[in-house]
Short mmCIF file of C-alpha atoms and ligand atoms in Angstrom, two decimals:
data_model
loop_
_atom_site.label_atom_id
_atom_site.label_comp_id
_atom_site.label_asym_id
_atom_site.label_seq_id
_atom_site.Cartn_x
_atom_site.Cartn_y
_atom_site.Cartn_z
CA MET A 244 97.50 173.84 103.35
CA THR A 245 94.35 175.56 102.16
CA ASP A 246 91.65 177.11 104.33
CA ILE A 247 88.69 175.17 103.02
CA LYS A 248 86.00 177.15 104.81
CA SER A 249 87.08 180.29 102.98
CA MET A 250 86.25 178.55 99.71
CA THR A 251 82.87 179.06 98.02
CA ARG A 252 80.46 176.16 97.35
CA GLN A 253 81.52 176.19 93.71
CA GLU A 254 85.21 176.10 94.50
CA ILE A 255 84.82 173.18 96.92
CA THR A 256 82.84 171.26 94.34
CA GLU A 257 85.51 171.84 91.72
CA ALA A 258 88.17 170.77 94.08
CA MET A 259 86.28 167.57 94.87
CA GLN A 260 85.84 166.82 91.15
CA SER A 261 89.55 167.33 90.58
CA MET A 262 90.10 164.65 93.26
CA GLY A 263 87.87 162.26 91.16
CA GLU A 264 84.82 162.69 93.39
CA PRO A 265 81.28 163.29 92.19
CA ALA A 266 80.00 166.89 92.43
CA PHE A 267 77.50 166.22 95.23
CA ARG A 268 80.45 165.68 97.57
CA GLY A 269 81.05 169.41 97.29
CA LYS A 270 77.57 170.15 98.79
CA GLN A 271 78.20 167.56 101.57
CA VAL A 272 81.52 169.15 102.60
CA PHE A 273 80.18 172.72 102.35
CA THR A 274 77.18 171.66 104.50
CA TRP A 275 79.33 170.13 107.14
CA LEU A 276 81.59 173.12 107.33
CA HIS A 277 78.63 175.55 107.66
CA LYS A 278 77.15 173.50 110.38
CA GLY A 279 80.26 174.01 112.37
CA ALA A 280 82.18 170.75 111.87
CA ARG A 281 85.61 171.29 113.46
CA SER A 282 87.53 168.57 111.46
CA PHE A 283 87.12 166.31 108.45
CA GLU A 284 86.93 163.44 110.93
CA GLU A 285 83.46 164.55 111.88
CA MET A 286 82.10 164.31 108.25
CA SER A 287 80.66 160.83 108.69
CA ASN A 288 79.08 160.50 105.28
CA LEU A 289 82.52 160.80 103.54
CA SER A 290 84.68 157.69 103.25
CA LYS A 291 87.69 157.40 105.60
CA SER A 292 90.11 157.65 102.75
CA LEU A 293 88.48 160.83 101.36
CA ARG A 294 88.64 162.43 104.86
CA GLN A 295 92.29 161.64 105.05
CA LYS A 296 92.98 162.94 101.49
CA LEU A 297 91.21 166.24 102.45
CA ALA A 298 93.09 166.50 105.72
CA ALA A 299 96.41 166.26 103.87
CA ASP A 300 95.69 169.31 101.74
CA TYR A 301 93.13 171.43 103.66
CA PHE A 302 92.55 172.59 107.19
CA VAL A 303 89.36 173.54 109.02
CA THR A 304 89.41 176.66 111.18
CA SER A 305 88.15 176.11 114.71
CA PRO A 306 88.18 179.05 117.12
CA GLN A 307 88.15 178.36 120.84
CA VAL A 308 86.30 180.45 123.49
CA ALA A 309 88.96 182.35 125.28
CA ARG A 310 86.50 184.32 127.33
CA LYS A 311 82.71 184.60 127.55
CA GLN A 312 80.68 187.15 129.44
CA VAL A 313 76.91 187.14 129.74
CA SER A 314 75.10 190.36 130.79
CA ALA A 315 72.77 189.85 133.71
CA GLN A 316 70.80 192.92 132.56
CA ASP A 317 69.84 192.08 129.06
CA GLY A 318 71.25 188.71 128.11
CA THR A 319 73.96 190.16 125.73
CA VAL A 320 76.80 187.68 125.35
CA LYS A 321 80.27 188.62 124.52
CA TYR A 322 82.83 186.18 123.19
CA LEU A 323 86.56 186.51 122.92
CA TRP A 324 87.60 183.96 120.38
CA GLU A 325 91.11 182.65 120.15
CA LEU A 326 92.02 182.00 116.53
CA GLY A 327 94.40 179.36 115.08
CA ASP A 328 97.50 181.54 115.53
CA GLY A 329 96.74 182.69 119.10
CA ASN A 330 95.29 186.12 118.13
CA CYS A 331 91.93 186.99 119.58
CA VAL A 332 88.87 188.77 118.31
CA GLU A 333 85.51 189.71 119.84
CA THR A 334 81.89 188.92 118.87
CA VAL A 335 78.83 190.24 120.63
CA LEU A 336 75.45 188.58 120.55
CA MET A 337 72.53 191.02 121.19
CA ARG A 338 68.98 189.81 121.75
CA TYR A 339 66.54 192.20 120.11
CA HIS A 340 62.87 191.78 119.61
CA HIS A 341 63.38 191.54 115.87
CA GLY A 342 65.84 188.68 116.29
CA ASN A 343 69.22 187.73 117.63
CA THR A 344 72.02 189.83 116.11
CA VAL A 345 75.71 189.19 116.11
CA CYS A 346 78.28 191.93 115.86
CA VAL A 347 81.36 190.47 114.23
CA SER A 348 84.96 191.66 113.83
CA SER A 349 86.70 191.94 110.49
CA GLN A 350 90.30 192.40 111.49
CA VAL A 351 92.63 191.64 114.41
CA GLY A 352 92.99 195.27 115.67
CA CYS A 353 92.47 198.29 113.39
CA ARG A 354 94.74 200.82 111.71
CA MET A 355 92.12 203.68 111.34
CA GLY A 356 93.17 205.41 114.52
CA CYS A 357 89.84 206.93 115.63
CA ALA A 358 90.46 208.87 118.82
CA PHE A 359 87.47 207.46 120.70
CA CYS A 360 87.86 203.78 119.84
CA ALA A 361 89.42 200.98 121.83
CA SER A 362 89.92 198.65 118.83
CA THR A 363 92.61 200.85 117.26
CA VAL A 364 94.81 201.33 120.34
CA GLY A 365 97.33 198.62 119.44
CA GLY A 366 97.08 199.16 115.64
CA LYS A 367 96.19 196.49 113.12
CA VAL A 368 97.74 193.03 113.59
CA ARG A 369 96.23 191.24 110.54
CA ASP A 370 93.11 190.81 108.40
CA LEU A 371 90.62 188.05 109.22
CA ARG A 372 90.01 185.44 106.59
CA PRO A 373 86.46 184.84 105.32
CA SER A 374 86.36 181.61 107.38
CA GLU A 375 87.31 183.47 110.49
CA ILE A 376 84.48 186.04 110.03
CA LEU A 377 82.04 183.30 109.38
CA ASP A 378 83.16 181.28 112.38
CA GLN A 379 82.13 184.06 114.67
CA VAL A 380 78.52 183.68 113.50
CA LEU A 381 78.66 179.94 113.34
CA PHE A 382 80.21 179.22 116.70
CA THR A 383 78.35 182.00 118.53
CA GLN A 384 75.09 180.29 117.32
CA LEU A 385 76.36 176.88 118.27
CA ASP A 386 77.74 177.88 121.65
CA SER A 387 74.76 179.94 122.72
CA GLY A 388 72.10 177.73 121.24
CA LEU A 389 70.36 180.86 119.97
CA PRO A 390 69.48 181.06 116.21
CA ILE A 391 71.04 184.13 114.59
CA SER A 392 69.02 186.20 112.12
CA ASN A 393 70.99 189.43 111.74
CA ILE A 394 74.62 190.32 111.34
CA VAL A 395 76.40 193.62 111.81
CA LEU A 396 79.96 194.16 110.68
CA MET A 397 80.65 196.55 113.56
CA GLY A 398 83.19 194.75 115.65
CA ILE A 399 86.90 195.31 115.68
CA GLY A 400 88.40 196.40 112.40
CA GLU A 401 87.57 198.32 109.28
CA PRO A 402 85.59 196.16 106.80
CA MET A 403 86.57 198.28 103.85
CA ASP A 404 90.29 197.76 104.74
CA ASN A 405 89.66 193.99 104.23
CA LEU A 406 87.01 194.17 101.56
CA ASP A 407 87.89 191.15 99.44
CA ASN A 408 87.63 188.87 102.47
CA VAL A 409 84.52 190.59 103.75
CA LEU A 410 82.76 190.24 100.37
CA ARG A 411 83.61 186.57 100.33
CA PHE A 412 82.32 186.17 103.83
CA LEU A 413 79.05 187.75 102.69
CA GLU A 414 78.76 185.32 99.91
CA LEU A 415 79.35 182.41 102.24
CA VAL A 416 76.96 183.42 104.98
CA ASN A 417 74.29 184.23 102.36
CA HIS A 418 74.49 180.78 100.74
CA PRO A 419 71.30 178.61 100.80
CA ASP A 420 73.39 175.56 101.77
CA GLY A 421 75.11 177.56 104.55
CA LEU A 422 73.58 179.89 107.11
CA ASN A 423 71.38 181.46 104.46
CA ILE A 424 71.28 184.94 106.08
CA GLY A 425 69.73 187.44 103.62
CA MET A 426 71.57 190.62 102.67
CA ARG A 427 68.78 192.64 104.09
CA HIS A 428 69.61 191.22 107.45
CA ILE A 429 73.24 192.38 107.28
CA SER A 430 74.76 195.82 108.02
CA LEU A 431 78.27 196.84 107.21
CA SER A 432 79.85 199.80 109.01
CA THR A 433 82.68 201.91 107.71
CA CYS A 434 84.58 204.89 109.02
CA GLY A 435 84.43 206.28 105.37
CA VAL A 436 86.93 204.58 103.10
CA LEU A 437 85.60 205.98 99.85
CA PRO A 438 86.86 203.42 97.31
CA GLY A 439 85.22 200.70 99.49
CA ILE A 440 81.85 202.40 99.41
CA ARG A 441 82.14 202.91 95.70
CA ARG A 442 82.88 199.27 95.11
CA LEU A 443 80.08 198.15 97.41
CA GLY A 444 77.74 200.49 95.63
CA ASP A 445 78.65 199.17 92.18
CA LEU A 446 77.85 195.66 93.39
CA GLY A 447 74.39 196.74 94.29
CA LEU A 448 74.08 194.45 97.30
CA GLN A 449 71.03 194.85 99.43
CA LEU A 450 72.80 195.16 102.79
CA THR A 451 72.48 198.24 104.98
CA LEU A 452 75.47 200.63 104.83
CA SER A 453 76.35 202.31 108.10
CA VAL A 454 78.69 205.18 107.93
CA SER A 455 80.55 206.29 111.10
CA LEU A 456 80.10 210.02 110.68
CA HIS A 457 80.77 211.46 114.06
CA ALA A 458 81.21 214.99 112.74
CA PRO A 459 79.77 216.75 109.65
CA ASP A 460 82.65 219.37 109.47
CA SER A 461 86.12 218.56 108.19
CA GLU A 462 87.89 220.40 111.05
CA THR A 463 86.23 218.37 113.86
CA ARG A 464 86.19 215.14 111.88
CA SER A 465 89.92 215.31 111.11
CA LYS A 466 90.64 215.79 114.76
CA ILE A 467 88.90 212.67 115.87
CA MET A 468 89.06 210.44 112.80
CA PRO A 469 92.53 210.41 110.88
CA VAL A 470 90.65 208.78 107.82
CA ASN A 471 89.00 212.23 107.20
CA ARG A 472 92.44 213.59 106.16
CA ALA A 473 92.53 210.99 103.36
CA TYR A 474 88.83 211.07 102.53
CA ASP A 475 87.24 214.33 103.41
CA VAL A 476 83.71 214.39 104.80
CA GLU A 477 82.47 216.55 101.90
CA ASP A 478 83.51 213.73 99.50
CA LEU A 479 82.06 211.21 101.86
CA PHE A 480 78.59 212.79 101.63
CA GLN A 481 78.91 212.87 97.86
CA GLU A 482 79.85 209.20 97.84
CA CYS A 483 76.94 208.32 100.07
CA ARG A 484 74.58 210.08 97.71
CA ARG A 485 76.03 208.04 94.81
CA TYR A 486 75.64 204.89 96.90
CA PHE A 487 71.99 205.65 97.51
CA GLU A 488 71.43 206.26 93.77
CA LYS A 489 73.03 203.04 92.88
CA THR A 490 71.35 200.81 95.54
CA GLY A 491 68.20 202.62 96.52
CA ARG A 492 69.15 201.80 100.08
CA ARG A 493 68.82 204.29 102.93
CA ILE A 494 72.16 204.94 104.72
CA SER A 495 72.49 204.89 108.42
CA PHE A 496 74.93 207.47 109.97
CA GLU A 497 76.49 206.51 113.26
CA TYR A 498 77.26 209.44 115.54
CA ALA A 499 78.95 208.85 118.90
CA MET A 500 78.14 211.85 121.06
CA ILE A 501 81.29 213.47 122.46
CA ASP A 502 81.09 216.24 125.07
CA GLY A 503 81.96 219.68 123.62
CA VAL A 504 83.34 218.19 120.41
CA ASN A 505 80.60 217.19 118.09
CA ASP A 506 77.37 217.90 120.08
CA HIS A 507 76.70 221.47 119.14
CA ASP A 508 73.49 222.49 117.51
CA TRP A 509 75.27 223.98 114.53
CA GLN A 510 76.63 220.58 113.83
CA ALA A 511 73.13 219.06 113.85
CA ASP A 512 72.14 221.82 111.41
CA LEU A 513 75.04 220.99 109.22
CA ILE A 514 74.16 217.26 109.14
CA ALA A 515 70.63 218.15 107.97
CA LYS A 516 72.00 220.40 105.31
CA LYS A 517 74.42 217.80 103.96
CA VAL A 518 72.05 214.83 103.77
CA LYS A 519 69.17 216.88 102.37
CA GLY A 520 67.26 214.97 99.68
CA MET A 521 68.72 211.65 100.60
CA PRO A 522 66.88 209.21 102.93
CA ALA A 523 69.07 208.96 105.98
CA HIS A 524 68.86 207.74 109.49
CA VAL A 525 71.07 209.14 112.26
CA ASN A 526 71.97 206.83 115.07
CA LEU A 527 73.18 208.73 118.04
CA ILE A 528 75.50 206.57 120.28
CA PRO A 529 76.25 207.40 123.85
CA LEU A 530 80.05 207.48 123.87
CA ASN A 531 81.55 204.55 125.66
CA ASP A 532 84.18 205.81 127.95
CA VAL A 533 87.56 204.46 126.79
CA ARG A 534 90.20 204.69 129.49
CA GLU A 535 92.96 205.62 127.11
CA SER A 536 90.99 208.59 125.75
CA PRO A 537 90.39 212.17 127.17
CA LEU A 538 87.04 212.33 125.30
CA LYS A 539 83.98 212.30 127.50
CA PRO A 540 80.33 211.36 126.80
CA SER A 541 78.04 214.28 125.80
CA ARG A 542 75.27 215.40 127.98
CA ARG A 543 73.35 216.91 125.02
CA ILE A 544 72.07 213.80 123.36
CA ALA A 545 68.33 214.60 123.71
CA ALA A 546 68.82 218.15 122.68
CA PHE A 547 70.88 217.15 119.56
CA GLN A 548 68.24 214.58 118.64
CA LYS A 549 65.49 217.22 118.89
CA ARG A 550 67.53 219.55 116.71
CA LEU A 551 68.01 216.84 114.06
CA GLU A 552 64.31 216.08 114.14
CA SER A 553 63.36 219.69 113.77
CA HIS A 554 64.92 219.40 110.27
CA GLY A 555 62.76 216.43 109.50
CA LEU A 556 65.60 213.86 109.94
CA THR A 557 65.04 210.45 111.60
CA ALA A 558 67.35 210.24 114.59
CA THR A 559 67.45 207.58 117.24
CA VAL A 560 69.46 207.04 120.30
CA ARG A 561 71.17 203.70 120.45
CA ARG A 562 70.11 201.69 123.42
CA SER A 563 73.16 200.45 125.24
CA LEU A 564 73.24 196.74 125.75
CA GLY A 565 75.70 194.78 127.90
CA GLY A 566 76.56 197.75 130.13
CA ASP A 567 77.67 195.44 132.85
CA ILE A 568 80.08 193.55 130.68
CA ASP A 569 82.82 194.90 128.37
CA ALA A 570 80.47 194.63 125.41
CA SER A 571 81.76 197.34 123.20
CA CYS A 572 84.43 198.32 120.72
CA GLY A 573 87.40 196.25 121.52
CA GLN A 574 87.19 196.53 125.25
CA LEU A 575 87.34 192.84 126.04
CA ARG A 576 90.31 192.21 123.81
CA ARG A 577 92.07 195.15 125.34
CA ARG A 578 91.51 193.93 128.78
CA ALA A 579 92.67 190.40 127.92
CA MET A 580 95.77 191.87 126.33
CA GLU A 581 96.56 193.91 129.43
CA GLU A 582 96.06 191.03 131.69
CA ARG A 583 98.33 188.78 129.54
CA LYS A 584 101.02 191.52 129.73
CA GLY A 585 100.52 191.58 133.52
CA GLU A 586 101.03 187.83 133.57
CA GLY A 587 104.34 188.36 131.74
CA LEU A 588 103.07 186.70 128.50
N1 SAH B 690 85.52 200.37 111.45
C1 SAH B 690 84.07 200.40 111.27
C2 SAH B 690 83.33 199.39 112.08
C3 SAH B 690 83.63 199.19 113.54
S1 SAH B 690 83.19 200.39 114.77
C4 SAH B 690 83.54 201.85 111.53
O1 SAH B 690 84.33 202.71 111.91
O2 SAH B 690 82.38 202.03 111.27
C5 SAH B 690 81.56 200.34 115.14
C6 SAH B 690 81.03 201.72 115.60
O3 SAH B 690 81.35 201.88 116.96
C7 SAH B 690 81.55 202.76 114.77
O4 SAH B 690 80.51 203.70 114.44
C8 SAH B 690 82.56 203.37 115.67
O5 SAH B 690 82.85 204.71 115.38
C9 SAH B 690 81.80 203.22 117.03
N2 SAH B 690 82.60 203.47 118.23
C10 SAH B 690 83.99 203.18 118.41
N3 SAH B 690 84.35 203.52 119.65
C11 SAH B 690 83.24 204.01 120.35
C12 SAH B 690 83.04 204.56 121.58
N4 SAH B 690 84.06 204.61 122.53
N5 SAH B 690 81.76 204.95 121.88
C13 SAH B 690 80.81 204.84 120.99
N6 SAH B 690 80.91 204.37 119.78
C14 SAH B 690 82.16 203.98 119.40
#
């Protein structure tokens, strides 16, 4: 059985032609899938026999809402989706002035091991398929009734650790016969897997690259992000510079502020020194308290921001949305996993 929603428009068209169907059937099927059809049965402009033939060789992914939480404060919606094999991933819908944004997951769990992150606690279970990443956008839009204009790949998982599937997802979501979301409305966040940044840079896509920096010095970064031992922050800055030269796109650096660990003035000074001459934006994130972690939120966010700005850098503090729900970084999946354990499942 083949996952038809992970196929490109071209591939579906070729498959239809090899079944003796005219090429326009490819567009019909692709359009149905990208409108959120959950089975071939729903594709009413295809003959019954064609629908049956398709169902014999292909399947249509169709995630179910396992949990849904809506923030009373700001309308943020968090979904826990149950996938075909029973695994769950999270998607967050945020309502900004510039449009509705979904934050999608790229893997079930994560193997990067960042000390402050809830997504990595149970390790990586498996990669998501292109269809399963797309479904998060599709079904969040359908379930909420809110049109989605922006996507951030900042949910559970490391996109660069599943780059083939992520690239295919980008092609799908960008397609004019599908959701048609422009690359400039998409951000991809990485903890700093250098070969992935290089590959993305060579493709020259117009998406926004976010780099989870969290410390500008090797010693601190290696302590909180194991990936730094494989790809050192010095090389990361170099790779970012190359990425900018290739794409002309400003890079956004994510920086979760951790008490006494990465919130010293000298670290702000070092960031400024390292990104000198490259247009960069630093996004300071108030650390979300993760129960499993001894790391605590910094009380120096404003001072750190000032220090960065004194060097001429653009630094913003991320507004926290969904504070009254588990709207960040693998928290809802963690909670559901714990409760299932408690229920003896
Ligand atoms: N693996 C990718 C994308 C997912 S994480 C990456 O590392 O970039 C999305 C962002 O949330 C990353 O910047 C990550 O470092 C940050 N993050 C994870 N746990 C956090 C926490 N407890 N508080 C604040 N930000 C956190």
